[in-house]
XYZ file of C-alpha atoms in Angstrom:
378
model
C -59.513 -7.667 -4.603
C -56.996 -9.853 -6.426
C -53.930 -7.888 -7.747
C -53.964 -6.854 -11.210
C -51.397 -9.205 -13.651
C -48.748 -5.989 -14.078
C -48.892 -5.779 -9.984
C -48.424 -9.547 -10.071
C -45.159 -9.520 -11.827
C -44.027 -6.543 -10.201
C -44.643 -7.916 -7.029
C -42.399 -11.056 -7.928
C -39.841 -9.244 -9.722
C -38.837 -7.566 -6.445
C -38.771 -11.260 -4.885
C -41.823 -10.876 -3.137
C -40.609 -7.751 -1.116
C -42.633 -3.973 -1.028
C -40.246 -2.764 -3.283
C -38.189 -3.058 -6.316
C -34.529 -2.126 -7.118
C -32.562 -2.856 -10.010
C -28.821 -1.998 -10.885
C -28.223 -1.806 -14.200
C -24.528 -0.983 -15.984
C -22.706 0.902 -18.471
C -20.038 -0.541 -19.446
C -18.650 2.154 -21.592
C -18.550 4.313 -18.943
C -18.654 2.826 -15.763
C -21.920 4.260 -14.505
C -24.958 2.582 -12.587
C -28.793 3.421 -13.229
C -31.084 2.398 -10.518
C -34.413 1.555 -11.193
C -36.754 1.605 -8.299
C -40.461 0.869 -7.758
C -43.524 0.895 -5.313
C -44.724 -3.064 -5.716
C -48.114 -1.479 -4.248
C -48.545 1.312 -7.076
C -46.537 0.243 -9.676
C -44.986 3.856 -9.378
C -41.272 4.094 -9.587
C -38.330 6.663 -10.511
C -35.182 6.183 -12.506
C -31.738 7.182 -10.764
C -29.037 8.252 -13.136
C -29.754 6.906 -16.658
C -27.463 6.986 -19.439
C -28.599 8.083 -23.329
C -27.203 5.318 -25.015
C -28.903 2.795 -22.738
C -32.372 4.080 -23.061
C -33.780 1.199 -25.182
C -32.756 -1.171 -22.648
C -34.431 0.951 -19.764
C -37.222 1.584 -21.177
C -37.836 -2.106 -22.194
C -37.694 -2.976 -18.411
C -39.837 -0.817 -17.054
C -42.276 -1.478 -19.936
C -42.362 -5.486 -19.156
C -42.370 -4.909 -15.242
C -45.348 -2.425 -16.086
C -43.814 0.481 -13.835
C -45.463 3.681 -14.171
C -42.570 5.773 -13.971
C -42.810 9.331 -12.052
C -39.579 10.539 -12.221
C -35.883 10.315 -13.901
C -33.683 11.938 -11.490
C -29.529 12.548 -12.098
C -27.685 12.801 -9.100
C -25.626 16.090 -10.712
C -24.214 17.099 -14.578
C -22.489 14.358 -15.354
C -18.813 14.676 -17.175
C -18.361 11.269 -18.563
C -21.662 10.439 -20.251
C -24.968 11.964 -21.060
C -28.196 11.603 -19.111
C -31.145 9.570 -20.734
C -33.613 11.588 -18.824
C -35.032 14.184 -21.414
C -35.096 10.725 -23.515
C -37.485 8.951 -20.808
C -39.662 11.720 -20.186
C -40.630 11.899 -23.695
C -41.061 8.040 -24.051
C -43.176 8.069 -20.563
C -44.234 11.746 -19.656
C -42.170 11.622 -16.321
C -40.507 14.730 -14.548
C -36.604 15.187 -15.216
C -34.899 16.117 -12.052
C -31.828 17.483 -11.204
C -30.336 19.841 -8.475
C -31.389 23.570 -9.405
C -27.934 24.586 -8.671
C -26.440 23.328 -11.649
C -29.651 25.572 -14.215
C -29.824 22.829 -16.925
C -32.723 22.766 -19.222
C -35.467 21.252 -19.602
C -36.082 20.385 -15.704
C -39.216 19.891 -14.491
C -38.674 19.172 -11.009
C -35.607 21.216 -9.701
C -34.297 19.209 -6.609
C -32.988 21.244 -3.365
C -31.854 19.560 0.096
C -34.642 18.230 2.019
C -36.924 18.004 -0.585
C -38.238 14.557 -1.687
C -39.204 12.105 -4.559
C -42.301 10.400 -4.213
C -43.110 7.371 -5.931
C -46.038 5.278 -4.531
C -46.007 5.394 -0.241
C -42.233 5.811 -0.868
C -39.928 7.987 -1.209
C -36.355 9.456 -1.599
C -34.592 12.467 0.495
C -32.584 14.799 -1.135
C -29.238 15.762 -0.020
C -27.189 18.185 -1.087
C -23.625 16.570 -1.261
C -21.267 19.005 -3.733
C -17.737 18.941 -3.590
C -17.669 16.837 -6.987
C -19.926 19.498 -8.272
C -21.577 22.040 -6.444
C -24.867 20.485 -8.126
C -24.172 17.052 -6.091
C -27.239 15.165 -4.831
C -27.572 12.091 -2.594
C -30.692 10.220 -2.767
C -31.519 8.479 0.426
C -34.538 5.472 1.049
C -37.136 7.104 3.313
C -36.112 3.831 6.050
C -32.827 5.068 5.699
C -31.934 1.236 4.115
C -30.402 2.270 1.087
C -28.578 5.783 -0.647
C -27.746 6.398 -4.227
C -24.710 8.531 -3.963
C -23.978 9.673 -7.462
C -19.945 10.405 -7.375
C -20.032 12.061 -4.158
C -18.650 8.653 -2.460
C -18.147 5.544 -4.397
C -17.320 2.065 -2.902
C -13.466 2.906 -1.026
C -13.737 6.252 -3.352
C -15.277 9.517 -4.300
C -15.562 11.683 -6.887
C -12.679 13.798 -7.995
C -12.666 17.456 -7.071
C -10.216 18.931 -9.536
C -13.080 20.830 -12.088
C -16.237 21.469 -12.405
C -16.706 23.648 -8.934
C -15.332 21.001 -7.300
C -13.655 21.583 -3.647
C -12.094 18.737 -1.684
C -13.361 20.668 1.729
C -16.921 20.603 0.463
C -16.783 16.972 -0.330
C -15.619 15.872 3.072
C -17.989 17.704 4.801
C -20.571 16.082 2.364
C -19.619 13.060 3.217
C -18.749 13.059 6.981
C -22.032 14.858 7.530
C -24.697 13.907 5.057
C -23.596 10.439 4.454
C -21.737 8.927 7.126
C -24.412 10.466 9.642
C -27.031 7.662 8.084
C -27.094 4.133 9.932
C -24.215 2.356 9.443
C -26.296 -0.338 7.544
C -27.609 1.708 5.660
C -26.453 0.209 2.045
C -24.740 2.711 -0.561
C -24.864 2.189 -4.246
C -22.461 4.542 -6.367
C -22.850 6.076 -9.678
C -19.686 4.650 -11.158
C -17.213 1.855 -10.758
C -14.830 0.366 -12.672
C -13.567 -3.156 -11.124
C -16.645 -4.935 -10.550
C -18.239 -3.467 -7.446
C -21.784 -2.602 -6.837
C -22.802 -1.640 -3.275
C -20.756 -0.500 -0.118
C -22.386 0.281 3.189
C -21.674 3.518 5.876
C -20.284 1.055 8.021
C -17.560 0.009 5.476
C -16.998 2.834 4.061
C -16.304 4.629 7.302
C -13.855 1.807 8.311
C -12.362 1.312 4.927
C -12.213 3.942 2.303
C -8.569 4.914 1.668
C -9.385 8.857 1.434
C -11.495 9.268 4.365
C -11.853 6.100 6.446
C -10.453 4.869 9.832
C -8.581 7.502 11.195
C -8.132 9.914 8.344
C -8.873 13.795 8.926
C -9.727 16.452 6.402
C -6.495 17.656 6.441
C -5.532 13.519 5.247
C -8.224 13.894 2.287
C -7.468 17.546 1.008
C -4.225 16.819 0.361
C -4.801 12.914 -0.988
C -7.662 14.477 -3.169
C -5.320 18.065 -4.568
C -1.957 15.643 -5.083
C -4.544 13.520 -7.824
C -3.336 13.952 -11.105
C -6.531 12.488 -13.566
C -6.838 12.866 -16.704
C -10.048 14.620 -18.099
C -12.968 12.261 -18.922
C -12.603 11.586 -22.415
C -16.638 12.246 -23.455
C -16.344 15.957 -21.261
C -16.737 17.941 -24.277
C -19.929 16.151 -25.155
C -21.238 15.162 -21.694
C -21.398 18.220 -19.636
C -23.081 20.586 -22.596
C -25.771 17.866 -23.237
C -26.716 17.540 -19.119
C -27.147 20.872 -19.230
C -29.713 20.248 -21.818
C -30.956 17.313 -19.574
C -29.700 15.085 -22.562
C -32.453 16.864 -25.394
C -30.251 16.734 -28.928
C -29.599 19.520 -30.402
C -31.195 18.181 -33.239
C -33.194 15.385 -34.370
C -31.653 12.296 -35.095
C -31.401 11.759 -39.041
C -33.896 8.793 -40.655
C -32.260 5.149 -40.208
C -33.220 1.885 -40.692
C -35.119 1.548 -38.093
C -37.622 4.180 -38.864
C -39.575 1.784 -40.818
C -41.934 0.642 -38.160
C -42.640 1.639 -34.320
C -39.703 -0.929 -33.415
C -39.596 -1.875 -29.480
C -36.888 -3.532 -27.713
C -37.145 -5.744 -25.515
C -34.849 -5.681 -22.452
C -33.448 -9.004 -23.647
C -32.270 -6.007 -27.034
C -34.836 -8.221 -29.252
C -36.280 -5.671 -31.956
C -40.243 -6.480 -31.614
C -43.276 -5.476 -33.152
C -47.022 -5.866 -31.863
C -49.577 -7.912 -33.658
C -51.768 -5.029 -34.942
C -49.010 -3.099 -36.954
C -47.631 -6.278 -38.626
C -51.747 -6.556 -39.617
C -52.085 -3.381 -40.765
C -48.757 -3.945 -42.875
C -49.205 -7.043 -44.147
C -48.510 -6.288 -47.932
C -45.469 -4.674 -47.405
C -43.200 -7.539 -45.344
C -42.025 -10.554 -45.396
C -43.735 -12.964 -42.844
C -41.175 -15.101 -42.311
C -42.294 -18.524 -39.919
C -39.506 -20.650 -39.065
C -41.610 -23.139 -37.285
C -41.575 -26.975 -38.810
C -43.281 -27.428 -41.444
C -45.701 -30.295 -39.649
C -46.273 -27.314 -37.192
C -47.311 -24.879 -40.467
C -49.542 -27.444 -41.897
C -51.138 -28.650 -38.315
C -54.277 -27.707 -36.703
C -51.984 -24.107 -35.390
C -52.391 -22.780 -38.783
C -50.338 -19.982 -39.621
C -50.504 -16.350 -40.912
C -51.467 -16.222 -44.609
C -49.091 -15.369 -47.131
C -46.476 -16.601 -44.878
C -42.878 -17.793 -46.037
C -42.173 -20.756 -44.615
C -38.535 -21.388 -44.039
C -37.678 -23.956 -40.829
C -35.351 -22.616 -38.492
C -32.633 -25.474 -38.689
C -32.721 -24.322 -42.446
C -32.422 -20.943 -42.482
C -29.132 -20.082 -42.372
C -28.348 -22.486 -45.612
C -32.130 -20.257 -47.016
C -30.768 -16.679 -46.568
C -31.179 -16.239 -50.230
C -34.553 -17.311 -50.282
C -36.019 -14.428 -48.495
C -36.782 -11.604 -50.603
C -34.697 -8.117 -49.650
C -36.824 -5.792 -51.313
C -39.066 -5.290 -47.686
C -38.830 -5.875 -44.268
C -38.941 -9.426 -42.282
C -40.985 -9.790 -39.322
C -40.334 -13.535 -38.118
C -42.719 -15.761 -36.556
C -43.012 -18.736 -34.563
C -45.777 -20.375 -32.184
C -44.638 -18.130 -29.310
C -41.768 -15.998 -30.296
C -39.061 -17.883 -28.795
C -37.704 -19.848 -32.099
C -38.171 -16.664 -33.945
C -36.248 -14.303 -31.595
C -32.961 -16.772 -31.947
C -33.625 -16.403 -36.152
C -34.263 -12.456 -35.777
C -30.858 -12.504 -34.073
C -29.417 -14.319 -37.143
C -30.628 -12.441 -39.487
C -29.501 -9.197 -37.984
C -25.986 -10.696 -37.607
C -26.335 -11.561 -41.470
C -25.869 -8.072 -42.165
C -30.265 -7.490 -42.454
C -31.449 -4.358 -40.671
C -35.030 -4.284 -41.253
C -36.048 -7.010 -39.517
C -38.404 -7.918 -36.658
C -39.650 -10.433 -33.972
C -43.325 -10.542 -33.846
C -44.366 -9.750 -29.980
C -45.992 -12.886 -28.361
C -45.822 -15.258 -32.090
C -48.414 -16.722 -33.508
C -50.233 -17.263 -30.089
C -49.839 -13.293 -29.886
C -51.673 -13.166 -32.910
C -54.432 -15.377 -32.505
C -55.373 -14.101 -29.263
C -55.342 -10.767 -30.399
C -58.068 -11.889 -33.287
C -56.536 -11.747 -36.048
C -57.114 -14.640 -39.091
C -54.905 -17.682 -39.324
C -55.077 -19.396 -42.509
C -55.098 -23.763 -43.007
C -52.801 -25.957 -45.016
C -55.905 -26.861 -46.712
C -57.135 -23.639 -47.797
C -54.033 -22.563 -48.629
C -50.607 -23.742 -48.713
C -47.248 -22.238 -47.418
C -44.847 -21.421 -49.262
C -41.194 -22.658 -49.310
């Protein structure tokens, strides 16, 4: 049986290989999510995600076709606020987080040993507090790869100075839980600030300035109490909303955007599919920014249409009425997405790239008028 086209482009988004991973960054805070997926079953889980970047997660495992099982934290963050209550309501999968730290909203409360299935794979959990006594590891079932959280970053680890942290705990964390997997075995942290991405036992055991080489647990209790770190500066916000497993308090008021089922694409292009743009027709702008040889050719275009080139339309801002929303157009949505971008930087919020352009359209059935039944305007 020939794989299906989502399996397809699964398959050579993870370069071929049985299995997908993706870093993705923060900057604002520091932290890493880590996508993962099964090329196999499409099934995949979400390590760590952040609230604010939720669009941009979303939009990737949405393209890659991922059907996601799980958005897992490794513990209550301090610094930033979990996307996960966000992703299960976009995608229906479980939130999970240690049952030691008794947030809300969990659906799958995570205790050493158990383990995350997605597809034929899966991730252990470890227990791993000393940060917080809700610290989890997450480690590849080939023992390959482990998604530490901020129980040992790359020639770090977390700080044990609040939040029932204890720098005895975290040693023995480390030296037994982590440092016991292969020395290969590639770790990828929850945070870091200069630029690096992935350590491994091996180098971490040699190298890490708290607890590497020679260093005893004497050495890293009193490194880790003689710390003097400021508070994260988002604590007062963070830690009550992980407890919530990142559900507001209360809905978010109307904006701008609430006038149509906006996606983003993980490129951060607002998008809309063919069939609301049809059912809406009366109330936008269709906006093509093709040539007009292109607009009069044997394409056609979308009736109605306001026809303003795209090497014109930044001297043609004025000509497009602000009394509704734009959704731009183009033959495949590539010249559009570059004037979508230009007219959200020219101060217009309620604008739109229509998904897959007038290709998009046609394919999905809808009519396409002719220069000679009707002209376009200009």
């Amino acid at each position: 049986m020939a794989p299906s086209p989502a399996t397809s482009l699964l398959q050579q988004a993870a370069g071929g290989g049985p299995l997908l991973l993706r870093q993705l960054f923060d900057a604002a805070t520091g932290t890493f999510t880590y996508l993962l997926a099964d090329v196999t079953s499409g099934e995949g889980v979400l390590i760590d995600p952040v609230f604010e970047q939720h669009a941009r997660d979303l939009a990737l495992i949405q393209e890659l076709g991922i059907d996601l099982m799980a958005s897992i934290d490794t513990h209550a963050h301090a610094d930033h606020v979990t996307g996960s209550w966000l992703m299960h309501e976009a995608t229906g999968c479980a939130i999970g987080l240690a049952a030691a730290a008794r947030a809300e909203n969990v659906t799958l409360p995570l205790h050493h040993g158990d383990r995350v299935r997605f597809g034929v794979r899966g991730l252990e959990v470890r227990s791993t507090p000393g940060h917080t006594d809700g610290c989890l590891s997450y480690v590849l079932d080939d023992q390959s790869m482990a998604f530490t959280g901020d129980a040992l970053l790359v020639r770090g680890c977390g700080r044990c100075d609040f939040q029932q942290g204890n720098a005895h705990t975290l040693w023995r964390s480390i030296t037994e839980q982590l440092f016991s997997l292969p020395d290969s075995c590639l770790l990828y942290p929850g945070h870091d600030y200069t630029g690096r991405t992935v350590t491994s036992v091996a180098e971490e055991k040699a190298f890490n300035a708290r607890l590497g080489g020679a260093a005893t647990e004497r050495d890293f209790v009193g490194h880790m109490e003689s710390m003097k770190l400021p508070h994260p500066n988002k604590i007062a916000e963070a830690l009550p909303g992980n407890l919530r497993s990142g559900k507001p308090r209360e809905a978010s008021p109307a904006t701008a955007a609430s006038w149509a089922p906006l996606q983003r694409s993980y490129a951060g292009l607002p998008e809309l599919p063919p069939a609301w743009v049809a059912d809406h027709r009366g109330a936008l702008t269709i906006l093509d920014v093709r040539s007009r040889e292109e607009a009069e050719g044997p394409d056609g275009r979308i009736g109605g249409s306001l026809l303003i080139p795209l090497p014109e339309l930044e001297d043609r801002l004025g000509d497009i009425p602000v009394d509704r929303p734009v959704v731009v157009v183009c033959h495949s949505g590539s010249r559009s997405a570059l004037a979508t971008q230009q007219l959200l930087k020219a101060g217009r919020s309620q604008v739109a790239n229509l998904r897959g352009g007038l290709a998009g359209w046609q394919a999905k059935g809808y009519p396409i008028a002719h220069a000679a039944a009707e002209p376009p305007s200009a």
